[in-house]
Short mmCIF file of C-alpha atoms and ligand atoms in Angstrom, two decimals:
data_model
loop_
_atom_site.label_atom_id
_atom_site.label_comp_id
_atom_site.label_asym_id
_atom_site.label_seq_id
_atom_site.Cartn_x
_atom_site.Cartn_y
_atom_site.Cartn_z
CA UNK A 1 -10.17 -14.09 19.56
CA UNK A 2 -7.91 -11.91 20.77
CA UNK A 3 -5.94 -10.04 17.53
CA UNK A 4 -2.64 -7.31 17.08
CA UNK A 5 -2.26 -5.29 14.40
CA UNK A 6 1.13 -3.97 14.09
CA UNK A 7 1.27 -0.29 12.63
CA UNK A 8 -0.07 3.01 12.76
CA UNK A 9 -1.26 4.48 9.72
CA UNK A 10 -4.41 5.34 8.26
CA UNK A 11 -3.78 1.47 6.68
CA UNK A 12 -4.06 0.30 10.31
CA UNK A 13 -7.13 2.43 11.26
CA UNK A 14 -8.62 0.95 8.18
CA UNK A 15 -7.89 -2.86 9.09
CA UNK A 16 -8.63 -1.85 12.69
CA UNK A 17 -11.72 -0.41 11.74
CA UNK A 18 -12.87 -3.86 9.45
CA UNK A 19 -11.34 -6.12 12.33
CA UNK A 20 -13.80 -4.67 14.95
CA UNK A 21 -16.82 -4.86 13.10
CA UNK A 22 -16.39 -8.73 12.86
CA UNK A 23 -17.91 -10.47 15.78
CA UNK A 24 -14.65 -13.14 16.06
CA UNK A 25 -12.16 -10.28 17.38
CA UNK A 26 -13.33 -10.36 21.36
CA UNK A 27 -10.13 -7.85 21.76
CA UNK A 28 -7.90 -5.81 19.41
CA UNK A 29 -4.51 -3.97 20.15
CA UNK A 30 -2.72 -1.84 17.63
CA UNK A 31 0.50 -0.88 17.97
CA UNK A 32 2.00 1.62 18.41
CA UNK A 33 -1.60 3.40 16.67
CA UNK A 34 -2.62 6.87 16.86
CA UNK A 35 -5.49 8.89 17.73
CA UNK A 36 -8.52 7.31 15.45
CA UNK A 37 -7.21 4.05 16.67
CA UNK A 38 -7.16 4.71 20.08
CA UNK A 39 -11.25 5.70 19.75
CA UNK A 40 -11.88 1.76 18.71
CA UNK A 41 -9.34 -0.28 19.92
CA UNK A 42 -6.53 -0.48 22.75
CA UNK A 43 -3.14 1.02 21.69
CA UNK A 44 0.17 -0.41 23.05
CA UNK A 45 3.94 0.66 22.48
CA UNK A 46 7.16 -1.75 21.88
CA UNK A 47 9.72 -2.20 18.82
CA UNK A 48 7.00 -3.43 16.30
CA UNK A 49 9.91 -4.33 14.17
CA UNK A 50 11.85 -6.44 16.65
CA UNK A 51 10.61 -9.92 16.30
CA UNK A 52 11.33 -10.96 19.76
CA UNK A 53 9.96 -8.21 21.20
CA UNK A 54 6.27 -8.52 19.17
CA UNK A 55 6.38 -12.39 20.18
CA UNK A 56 6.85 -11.46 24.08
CA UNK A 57 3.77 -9.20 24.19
CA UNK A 58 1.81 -11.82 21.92
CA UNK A 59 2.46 -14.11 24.62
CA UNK A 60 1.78 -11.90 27.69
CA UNK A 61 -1.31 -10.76 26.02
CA UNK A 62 -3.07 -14.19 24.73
CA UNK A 63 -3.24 -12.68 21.20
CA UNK A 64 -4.20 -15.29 18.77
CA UNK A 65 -3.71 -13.59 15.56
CA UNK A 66 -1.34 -11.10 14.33
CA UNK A 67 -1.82 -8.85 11.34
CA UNK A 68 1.22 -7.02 10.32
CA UNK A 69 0.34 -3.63 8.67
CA UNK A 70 3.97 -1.96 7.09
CA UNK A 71 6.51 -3.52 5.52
CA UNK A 72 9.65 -2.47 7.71
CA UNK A 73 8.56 -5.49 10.27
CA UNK A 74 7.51 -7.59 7.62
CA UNK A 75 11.48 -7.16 5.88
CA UNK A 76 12.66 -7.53 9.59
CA UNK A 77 11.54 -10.98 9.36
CA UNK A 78 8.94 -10.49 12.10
CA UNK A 79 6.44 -12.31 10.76
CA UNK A 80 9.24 -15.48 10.22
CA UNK A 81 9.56 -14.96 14.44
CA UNK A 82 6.08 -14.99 15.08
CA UNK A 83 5.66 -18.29 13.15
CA UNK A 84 8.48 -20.18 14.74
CA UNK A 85 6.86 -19.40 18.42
CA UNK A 86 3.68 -21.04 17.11
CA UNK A 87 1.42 -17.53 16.59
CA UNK A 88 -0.72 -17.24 13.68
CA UNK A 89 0.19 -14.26 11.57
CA UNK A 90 -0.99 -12.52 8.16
CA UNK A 91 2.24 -11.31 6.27
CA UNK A 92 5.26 -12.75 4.58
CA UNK A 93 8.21 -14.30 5.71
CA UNK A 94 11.63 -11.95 5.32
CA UNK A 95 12.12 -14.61 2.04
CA UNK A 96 9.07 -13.90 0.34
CA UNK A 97 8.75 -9.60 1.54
CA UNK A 98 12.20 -9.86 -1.02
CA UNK A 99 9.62 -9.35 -3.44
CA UNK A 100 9.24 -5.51 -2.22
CA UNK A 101 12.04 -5.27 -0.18
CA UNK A 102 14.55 -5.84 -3.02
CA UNK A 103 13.85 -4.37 -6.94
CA UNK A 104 16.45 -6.79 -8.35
CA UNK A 105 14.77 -9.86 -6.76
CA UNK A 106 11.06 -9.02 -8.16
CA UNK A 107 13.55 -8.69 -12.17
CA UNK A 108 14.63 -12.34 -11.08
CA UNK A 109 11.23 -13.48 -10.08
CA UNK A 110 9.75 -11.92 -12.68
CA UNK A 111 12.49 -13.42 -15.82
CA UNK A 112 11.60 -16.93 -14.07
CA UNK A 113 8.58 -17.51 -14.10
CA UNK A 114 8.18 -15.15 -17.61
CA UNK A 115 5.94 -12.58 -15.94
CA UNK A 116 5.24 -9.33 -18.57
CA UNK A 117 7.60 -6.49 -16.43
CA UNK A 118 9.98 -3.27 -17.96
CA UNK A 119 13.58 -4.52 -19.40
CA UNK A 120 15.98 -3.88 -17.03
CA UNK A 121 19.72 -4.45 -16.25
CA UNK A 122 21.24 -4.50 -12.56
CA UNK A 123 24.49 -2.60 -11.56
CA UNK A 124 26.53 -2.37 -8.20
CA UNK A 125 28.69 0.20 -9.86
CA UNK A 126 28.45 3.67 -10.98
CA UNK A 127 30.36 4.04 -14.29
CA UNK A 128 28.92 0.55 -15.54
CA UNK A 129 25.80 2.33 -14.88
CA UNK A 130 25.90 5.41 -16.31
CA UNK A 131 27.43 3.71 -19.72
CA UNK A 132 24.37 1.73 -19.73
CA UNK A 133 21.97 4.59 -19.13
CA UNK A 134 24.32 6.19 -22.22
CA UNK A 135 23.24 3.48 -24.22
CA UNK A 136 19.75 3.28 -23.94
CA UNK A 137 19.13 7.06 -23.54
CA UNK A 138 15.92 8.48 -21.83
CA UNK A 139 13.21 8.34 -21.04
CA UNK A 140 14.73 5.96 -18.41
CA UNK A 141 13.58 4.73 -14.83
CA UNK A 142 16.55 4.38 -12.19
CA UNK A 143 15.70 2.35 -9.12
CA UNK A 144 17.45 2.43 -5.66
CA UNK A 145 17.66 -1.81 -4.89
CA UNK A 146 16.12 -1.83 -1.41
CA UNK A 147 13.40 -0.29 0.59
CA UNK A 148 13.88 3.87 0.08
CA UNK A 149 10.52 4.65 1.97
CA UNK A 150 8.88 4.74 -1.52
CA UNK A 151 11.43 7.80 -2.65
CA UNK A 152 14.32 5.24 -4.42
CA UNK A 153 12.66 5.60 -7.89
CA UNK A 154 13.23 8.35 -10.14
CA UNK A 155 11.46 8.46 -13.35
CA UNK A 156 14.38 10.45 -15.80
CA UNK A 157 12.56 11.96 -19.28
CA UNK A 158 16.03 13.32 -20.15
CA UNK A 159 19.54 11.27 -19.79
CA UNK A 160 21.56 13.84 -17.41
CA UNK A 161 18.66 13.47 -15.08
CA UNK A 162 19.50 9.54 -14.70
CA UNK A 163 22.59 10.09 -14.71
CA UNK A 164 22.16 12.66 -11.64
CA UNK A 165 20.17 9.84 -9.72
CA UNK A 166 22.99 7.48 -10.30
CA UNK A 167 25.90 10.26 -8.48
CA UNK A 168 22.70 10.50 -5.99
CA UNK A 169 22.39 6.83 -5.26
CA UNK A 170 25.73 5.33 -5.28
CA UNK A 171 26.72 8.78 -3.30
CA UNK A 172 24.40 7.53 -0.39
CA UNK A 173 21.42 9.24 -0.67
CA UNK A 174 19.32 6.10 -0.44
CA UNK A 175 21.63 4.95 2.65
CA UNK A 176 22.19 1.30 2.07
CA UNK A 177 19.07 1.01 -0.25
CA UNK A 178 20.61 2.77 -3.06
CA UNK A 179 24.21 0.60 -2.84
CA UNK A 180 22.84 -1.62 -6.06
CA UNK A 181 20.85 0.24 -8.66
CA UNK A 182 18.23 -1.49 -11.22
CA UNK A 183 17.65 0.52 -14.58
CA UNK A 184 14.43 -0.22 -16.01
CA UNK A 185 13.06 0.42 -19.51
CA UNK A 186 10.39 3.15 -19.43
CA UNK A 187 7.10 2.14 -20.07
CA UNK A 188 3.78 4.15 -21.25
CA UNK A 189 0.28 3.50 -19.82
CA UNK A 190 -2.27 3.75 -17.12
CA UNK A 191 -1.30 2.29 -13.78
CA UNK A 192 -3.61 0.27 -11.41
CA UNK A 193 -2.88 -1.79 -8.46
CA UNK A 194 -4.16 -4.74 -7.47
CA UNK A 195 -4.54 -6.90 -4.20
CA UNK A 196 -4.19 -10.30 -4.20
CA UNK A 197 -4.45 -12.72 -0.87
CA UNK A 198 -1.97 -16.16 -1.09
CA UNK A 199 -1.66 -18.67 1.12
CA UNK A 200 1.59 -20.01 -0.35
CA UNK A 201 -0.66 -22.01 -2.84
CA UNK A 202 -4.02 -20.17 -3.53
CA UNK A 203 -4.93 -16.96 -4.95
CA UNK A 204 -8.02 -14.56 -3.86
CA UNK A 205 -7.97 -10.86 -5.02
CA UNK A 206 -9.60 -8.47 -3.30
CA UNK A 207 -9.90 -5.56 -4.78
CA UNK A 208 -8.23 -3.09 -7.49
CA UNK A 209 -7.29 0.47 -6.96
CA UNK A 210 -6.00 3.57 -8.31
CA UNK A 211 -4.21 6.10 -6.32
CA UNK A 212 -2.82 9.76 -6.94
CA UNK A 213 1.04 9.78 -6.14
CA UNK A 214 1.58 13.36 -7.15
CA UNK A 215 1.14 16.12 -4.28
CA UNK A 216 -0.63 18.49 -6.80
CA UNK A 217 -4.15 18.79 -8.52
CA UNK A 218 -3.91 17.77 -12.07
CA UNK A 219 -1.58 14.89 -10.90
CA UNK A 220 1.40 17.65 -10.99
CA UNK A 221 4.03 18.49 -8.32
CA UNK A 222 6.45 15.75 -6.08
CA UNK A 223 5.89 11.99 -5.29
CA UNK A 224 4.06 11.35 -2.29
CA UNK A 225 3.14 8.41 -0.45
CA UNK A 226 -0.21 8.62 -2.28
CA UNK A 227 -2.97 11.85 -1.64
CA UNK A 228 -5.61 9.82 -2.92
CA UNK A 229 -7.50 6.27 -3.66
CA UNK A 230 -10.39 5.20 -5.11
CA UNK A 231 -11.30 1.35 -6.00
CA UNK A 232 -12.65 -0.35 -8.31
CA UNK A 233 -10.54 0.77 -10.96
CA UNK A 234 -11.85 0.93 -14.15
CA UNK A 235 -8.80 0.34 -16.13
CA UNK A 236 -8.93 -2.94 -14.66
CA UNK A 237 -11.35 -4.54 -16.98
CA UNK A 238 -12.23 -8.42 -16.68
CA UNK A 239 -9.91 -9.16 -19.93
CA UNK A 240 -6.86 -7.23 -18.07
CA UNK A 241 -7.68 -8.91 -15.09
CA UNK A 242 -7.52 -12.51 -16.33
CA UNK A 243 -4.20 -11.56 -18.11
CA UNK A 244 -2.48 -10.29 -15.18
CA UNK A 245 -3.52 -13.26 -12.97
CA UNK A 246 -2.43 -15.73 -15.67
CA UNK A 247 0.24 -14.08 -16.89
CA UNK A 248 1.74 -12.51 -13.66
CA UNK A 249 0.06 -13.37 -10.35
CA UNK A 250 -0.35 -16.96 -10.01
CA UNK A 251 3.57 -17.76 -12.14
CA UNK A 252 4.77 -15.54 -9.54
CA UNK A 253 2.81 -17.28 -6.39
CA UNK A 254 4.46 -20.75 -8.15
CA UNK A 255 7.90 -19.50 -8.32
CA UNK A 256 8.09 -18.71 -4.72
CA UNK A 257 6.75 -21.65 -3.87
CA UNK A 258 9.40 -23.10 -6.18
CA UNK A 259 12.39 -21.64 -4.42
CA UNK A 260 11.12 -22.77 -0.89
CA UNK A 261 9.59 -19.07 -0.36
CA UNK A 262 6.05 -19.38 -0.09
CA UNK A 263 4.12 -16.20 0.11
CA UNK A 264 1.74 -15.56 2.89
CA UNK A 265 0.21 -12.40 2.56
CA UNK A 266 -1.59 -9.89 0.68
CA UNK A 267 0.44 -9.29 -2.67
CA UNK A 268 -0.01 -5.69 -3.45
CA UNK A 269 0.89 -5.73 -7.55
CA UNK A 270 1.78 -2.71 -9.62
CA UNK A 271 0.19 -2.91 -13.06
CA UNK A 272 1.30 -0.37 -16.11
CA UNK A 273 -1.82 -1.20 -18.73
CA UNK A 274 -0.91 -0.19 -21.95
CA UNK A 275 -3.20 -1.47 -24.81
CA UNK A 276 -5.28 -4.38 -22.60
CA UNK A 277 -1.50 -5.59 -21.48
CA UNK A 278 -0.67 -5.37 -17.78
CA UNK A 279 3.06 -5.06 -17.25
CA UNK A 280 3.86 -5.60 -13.77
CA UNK A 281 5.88 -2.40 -12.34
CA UNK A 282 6.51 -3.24 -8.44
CA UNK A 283 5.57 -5.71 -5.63
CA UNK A 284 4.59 -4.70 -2.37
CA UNK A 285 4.38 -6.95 0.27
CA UNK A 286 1.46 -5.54 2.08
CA UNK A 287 -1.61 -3.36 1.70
CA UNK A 288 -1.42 0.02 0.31
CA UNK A 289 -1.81 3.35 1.84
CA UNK A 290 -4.04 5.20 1.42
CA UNK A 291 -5.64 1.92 -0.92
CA UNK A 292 -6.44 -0.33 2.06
CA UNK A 293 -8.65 2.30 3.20
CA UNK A 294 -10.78 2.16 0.32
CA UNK A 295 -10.56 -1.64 0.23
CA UNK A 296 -11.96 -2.26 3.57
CA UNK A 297 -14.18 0.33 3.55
CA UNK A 298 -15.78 -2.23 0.68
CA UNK A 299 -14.93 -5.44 2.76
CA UNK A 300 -15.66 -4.67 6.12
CA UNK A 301 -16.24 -7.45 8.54
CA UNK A 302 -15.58 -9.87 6.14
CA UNK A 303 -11.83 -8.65 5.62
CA UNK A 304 -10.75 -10.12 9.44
CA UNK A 305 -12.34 -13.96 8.00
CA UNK A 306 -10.23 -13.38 4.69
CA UNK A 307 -6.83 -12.46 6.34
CA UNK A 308 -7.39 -15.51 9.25
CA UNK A 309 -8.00 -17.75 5.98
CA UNK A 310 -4.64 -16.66 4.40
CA UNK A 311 -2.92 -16.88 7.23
CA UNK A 312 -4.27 -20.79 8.01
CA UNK A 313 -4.03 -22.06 4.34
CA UNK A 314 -7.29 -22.19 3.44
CA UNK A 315 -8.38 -19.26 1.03
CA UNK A 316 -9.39 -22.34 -1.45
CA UNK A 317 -12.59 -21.82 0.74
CA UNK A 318 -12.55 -18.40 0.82
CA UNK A 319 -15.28 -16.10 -1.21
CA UNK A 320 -15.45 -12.63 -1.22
CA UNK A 321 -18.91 -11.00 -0.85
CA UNK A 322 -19.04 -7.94 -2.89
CA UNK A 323 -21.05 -5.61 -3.52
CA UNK A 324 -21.55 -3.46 -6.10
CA UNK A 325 -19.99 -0.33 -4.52
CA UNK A 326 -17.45 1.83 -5.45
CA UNK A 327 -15.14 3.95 -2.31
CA UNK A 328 -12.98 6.57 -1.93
CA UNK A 329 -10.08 8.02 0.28
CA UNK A 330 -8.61 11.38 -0.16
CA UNK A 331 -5.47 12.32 1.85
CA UNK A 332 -5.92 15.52 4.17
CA UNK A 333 -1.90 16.68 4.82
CA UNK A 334 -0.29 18.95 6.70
CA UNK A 335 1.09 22.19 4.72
CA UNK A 336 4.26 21.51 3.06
CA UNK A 337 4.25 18.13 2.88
CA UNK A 338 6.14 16.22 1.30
CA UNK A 339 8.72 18.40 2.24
CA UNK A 340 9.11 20.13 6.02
CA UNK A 341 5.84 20.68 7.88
CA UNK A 342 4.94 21.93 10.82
CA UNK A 343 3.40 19.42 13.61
CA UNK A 344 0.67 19.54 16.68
CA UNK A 345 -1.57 22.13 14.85
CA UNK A 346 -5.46 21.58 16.00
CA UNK A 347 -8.26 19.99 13.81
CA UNK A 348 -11.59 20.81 14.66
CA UNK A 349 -15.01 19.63 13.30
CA UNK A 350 -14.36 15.26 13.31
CA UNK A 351 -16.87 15.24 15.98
CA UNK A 352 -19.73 16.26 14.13
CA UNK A 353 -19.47 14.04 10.76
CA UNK A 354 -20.87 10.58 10.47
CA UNK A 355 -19.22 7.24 11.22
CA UNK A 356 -20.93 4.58 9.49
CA UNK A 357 -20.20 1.57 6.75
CA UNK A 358 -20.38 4.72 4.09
CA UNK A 359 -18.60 7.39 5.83
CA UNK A 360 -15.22 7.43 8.07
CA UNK A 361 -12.08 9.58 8.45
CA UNK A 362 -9.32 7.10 8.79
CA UNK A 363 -6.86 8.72 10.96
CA UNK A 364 -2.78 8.53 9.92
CA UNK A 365 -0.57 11.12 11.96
CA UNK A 366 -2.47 12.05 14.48
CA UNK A 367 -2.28 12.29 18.42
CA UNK A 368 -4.58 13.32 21.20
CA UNK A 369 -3.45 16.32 23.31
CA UNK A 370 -5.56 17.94 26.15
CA UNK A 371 -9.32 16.39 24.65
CA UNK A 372 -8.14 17.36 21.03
CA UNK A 373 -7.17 15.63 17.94
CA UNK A 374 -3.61 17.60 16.70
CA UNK A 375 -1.69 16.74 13.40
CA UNK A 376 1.72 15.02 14.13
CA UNK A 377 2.59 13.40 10.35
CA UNK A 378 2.65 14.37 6.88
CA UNK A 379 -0.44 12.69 5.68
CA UNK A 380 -2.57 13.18 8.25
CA UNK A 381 -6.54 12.33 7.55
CA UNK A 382 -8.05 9.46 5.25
CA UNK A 383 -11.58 11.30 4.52
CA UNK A 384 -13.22 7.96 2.96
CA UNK A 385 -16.71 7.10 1.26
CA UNK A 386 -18.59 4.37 -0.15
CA UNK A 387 -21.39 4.78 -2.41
CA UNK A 388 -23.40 3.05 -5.44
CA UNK A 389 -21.21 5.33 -7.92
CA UNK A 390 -17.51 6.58 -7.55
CA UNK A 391 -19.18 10.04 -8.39
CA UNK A 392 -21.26 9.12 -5.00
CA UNK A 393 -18.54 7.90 -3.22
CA UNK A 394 -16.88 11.18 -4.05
CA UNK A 395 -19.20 13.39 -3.46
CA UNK A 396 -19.70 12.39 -0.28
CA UNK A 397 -15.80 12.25 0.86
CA UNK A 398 -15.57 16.18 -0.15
CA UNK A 399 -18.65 16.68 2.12
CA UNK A 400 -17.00 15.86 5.02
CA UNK A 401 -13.53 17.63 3.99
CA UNK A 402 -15.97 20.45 4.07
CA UNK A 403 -16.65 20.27 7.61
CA UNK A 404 -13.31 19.60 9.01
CA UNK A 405 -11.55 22.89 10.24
CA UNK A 406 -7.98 22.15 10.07
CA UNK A 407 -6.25 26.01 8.14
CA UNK A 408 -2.75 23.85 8.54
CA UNK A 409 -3.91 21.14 6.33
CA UNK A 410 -4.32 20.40 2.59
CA UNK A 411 -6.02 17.85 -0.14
CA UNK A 412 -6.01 17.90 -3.93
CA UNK A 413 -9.04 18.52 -4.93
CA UNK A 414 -9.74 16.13 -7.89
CA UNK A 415 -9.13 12.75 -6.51
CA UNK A 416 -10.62 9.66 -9.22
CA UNK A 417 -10.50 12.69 -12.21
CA UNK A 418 -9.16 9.88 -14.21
CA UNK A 419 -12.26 7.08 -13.61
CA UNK A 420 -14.42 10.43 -13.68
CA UNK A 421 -13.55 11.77 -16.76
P1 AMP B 1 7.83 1.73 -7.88
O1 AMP B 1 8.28 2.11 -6.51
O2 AMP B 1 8.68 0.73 -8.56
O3 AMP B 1 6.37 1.47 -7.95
O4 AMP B 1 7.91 3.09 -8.73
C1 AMP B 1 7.22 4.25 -8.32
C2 AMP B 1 6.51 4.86 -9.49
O5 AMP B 1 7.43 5.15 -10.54
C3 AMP B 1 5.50 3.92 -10.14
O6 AMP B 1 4.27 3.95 -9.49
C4 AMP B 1 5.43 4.49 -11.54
O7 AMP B 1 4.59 5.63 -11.59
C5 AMP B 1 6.83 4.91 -11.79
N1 AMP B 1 7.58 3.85 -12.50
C6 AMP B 1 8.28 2.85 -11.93
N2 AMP B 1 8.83 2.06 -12.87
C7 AMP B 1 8.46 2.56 -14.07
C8 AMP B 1 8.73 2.20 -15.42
N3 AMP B 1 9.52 1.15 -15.74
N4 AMP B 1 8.17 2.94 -16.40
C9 AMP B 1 7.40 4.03 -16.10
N5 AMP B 1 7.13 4.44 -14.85
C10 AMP B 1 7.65 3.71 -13.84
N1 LIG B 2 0.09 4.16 -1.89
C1 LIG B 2 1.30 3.57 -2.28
C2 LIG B 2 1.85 2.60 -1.34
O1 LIG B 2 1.26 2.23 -0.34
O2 LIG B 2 2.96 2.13 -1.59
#
């Protein structure tokens, strides 16, 4: 079959990557890509987030199956305009990405259908607010409503902090995102992720993850987009598993169903595990990144017959092969990031390191200029392993970093320190 991914991170080098390796895809087109992409699969360019515009080239191009990587086109409602002109497609409708795409929705979903989650209160309004925030004093989690690139959340251990992020938020900050403001009870634990397929009625995880937000080693310094991954996590024992699919997972999956919002995706669920208790802390409505990378890196092939089985209905059928394995992704970036950094400096040495089921470097910002592979995002390289141990797995991952010559570029240095320890 002929199959489009939509996106171009080291996410959609990572599904690209899986897609391939199955012998169903006859041809695969990523768009818009970059680099890494480019090596295994055709790259095209058009407004991935205008509906009509994705469901033209589906049609020019015979493609039989889209997978939609980010969540901008998936809150677009892209995947609802795919689905009307009859294309099968792996993501939610606009409805059901509400459940990332809006903080106050997930409260509502979540007091519904009595999922474990933070107590929270909603405001459109900035005195109402900061009374509130008065109130309950800190520590105290302030959350831009809407999609703020994964920057809307500011975690407050002292009260004029909060109170700051509420002057930020309703001052425009957030743009649009930050005109309604939930404030969310802080709570203590470990954090894990977890990925669950649905197919508007059935459930199948596939995978759990941890992943290192913080741009420093030690877990210190500002929020990134994530620096790091590794998967399984260990804090995600059987007994916390079984609570947070009874307890959260499939009571959410009903609820939507419930309101006429099925979701048809991969649910990407934010745990905080305090004491064997999962409390959920966010939906996304799509993989992580850098966590898909370590997730198909485990699922390979088998990842393209999981998504087409989501996206038909039929994950009742559905198994999961696993093996025993354990993988890891840490985040090469360019100098500075997350703040300014400098773009189309040269990294040397990719040619020489191994490309296998164990070893890849998922490529995120990157382009091709003159025969060479130059830096042109923030995050820039996925360095990812597989082994029989996350030490392994690990190991192996800071081998390669080792050979890549890129002075421009940074990684922490103690990705999985946590699972290690
Ligand atoms: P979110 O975008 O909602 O996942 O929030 C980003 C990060 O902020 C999470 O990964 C947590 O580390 C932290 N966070 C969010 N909500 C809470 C909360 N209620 N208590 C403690 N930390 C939180
Ligand atoms: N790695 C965090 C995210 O994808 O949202």
């Amino acid at each position: 079959m002929n199959i489009l991914i939509l996106g171009s991170g080291g996410r959609e080098h990572a599904l690209a990557w899986a897609v391939m390796q199955n012998p169903k895809c006859d041809k695969l087109i990523v768009a818009p890509g970059n680099a890494g992409i480019a090596m295994i699969a055709e790259c095209a360019s058009f407004d991935i987030n205008d509906g009509a515009a994705v469901a033209s080239f589906v049609e020019e191009n015979a493609i039989d199956f889209v997978i939609i990587g980010p969540e901008a086109p998936l809150a677009a409602g892209v995947a609802d305009d795919l689905r009307a002109a009859g294309v099968l497609t792996f993501g939610p409708s606009k409805a059901a990405a509400q459940l990332e795409a809006s903080k106050s929705f997930t409260k509502d979903i979540c007091d519904a259908s009595g999922a474990p989650t933070a107590g929270y209160a909603h405001f459109t309004e900035a005195e109402a607010a900061k009374a509130y925030i008065r109130e309950q004093g800190a520590p105290i989690v302030v959350k831009a409503d809407g999609l703020a690139a994964g920057k809307g959340v500011i975690v407050a251990m002292d009260e004029a902090t909060a109170l700051d992020a509420i002057d930020d938020m309703f001052g425009g900050e957030f743009g649009a995102a930050g005109a309604e403001v939930v404030i969310e009870e802080f709570m203590e634990g470990e954090e894990a992720s977890w990925f669950i397929l649905c197919d508007g009625e059935n459930v199948l995880p596939v995978g759990t993850a941890q992943d290192h937000k913080r741009v420093g080693d030690g877990d210190t310094g500002l929020n990134t987009g994530g620096m790091g991954a590794y998967s399984p996590a260990p804090v995600m024992t059987d007994a916390v598993i079984d609570k947070a699919m009874s307890e959260i997972i499939k009571p959410t999956v009903a609820e939507m169903a419930k309101r006429g919002m099925p979701y048809q995706g991969v649910l990407y669920a934010g745990f905080m595990i305090k004491d064997g208790q999962p409390r959920l802390v966010e939906y996304n409505c799509r993989f992580g990144d850098p966590e898909c990378q370590v997730l198909m890196m485990r699922l390979g092939a088998q990842a393209l017959d999981l998504m087409l089985a989501t996206a038909e209905g039929t994950l009742d059928q559905a198994r999961v092969n696993w093996a025993d394995d354990h993988a890891m992704t840490v985040v090469m970036a360019a100098n500075g990031y997350p703040g300014a950094y400098e773009k189309g400096s040269v990294i040397r040495g990719l040619d020489a390191l191994p490309e296998d089921s164990k070893n890849m470097v998922f490529h995120a910002g990157t382009s091709e200029k003159d025969g060479q592979i130059v830096a042109t995002g923030g995050r820039v390289l996925n360095v990812t392993a597989r082994g029989d141990s996350l030490k392994d797995a690990r190991d192996r991952a800071y081998a390669m970093i080792n050979e890549i010559d890129w002075p421009e570029g940074f990684n922490r240095t103690d990705i999985g320190w946590r699972a290690l320890s």
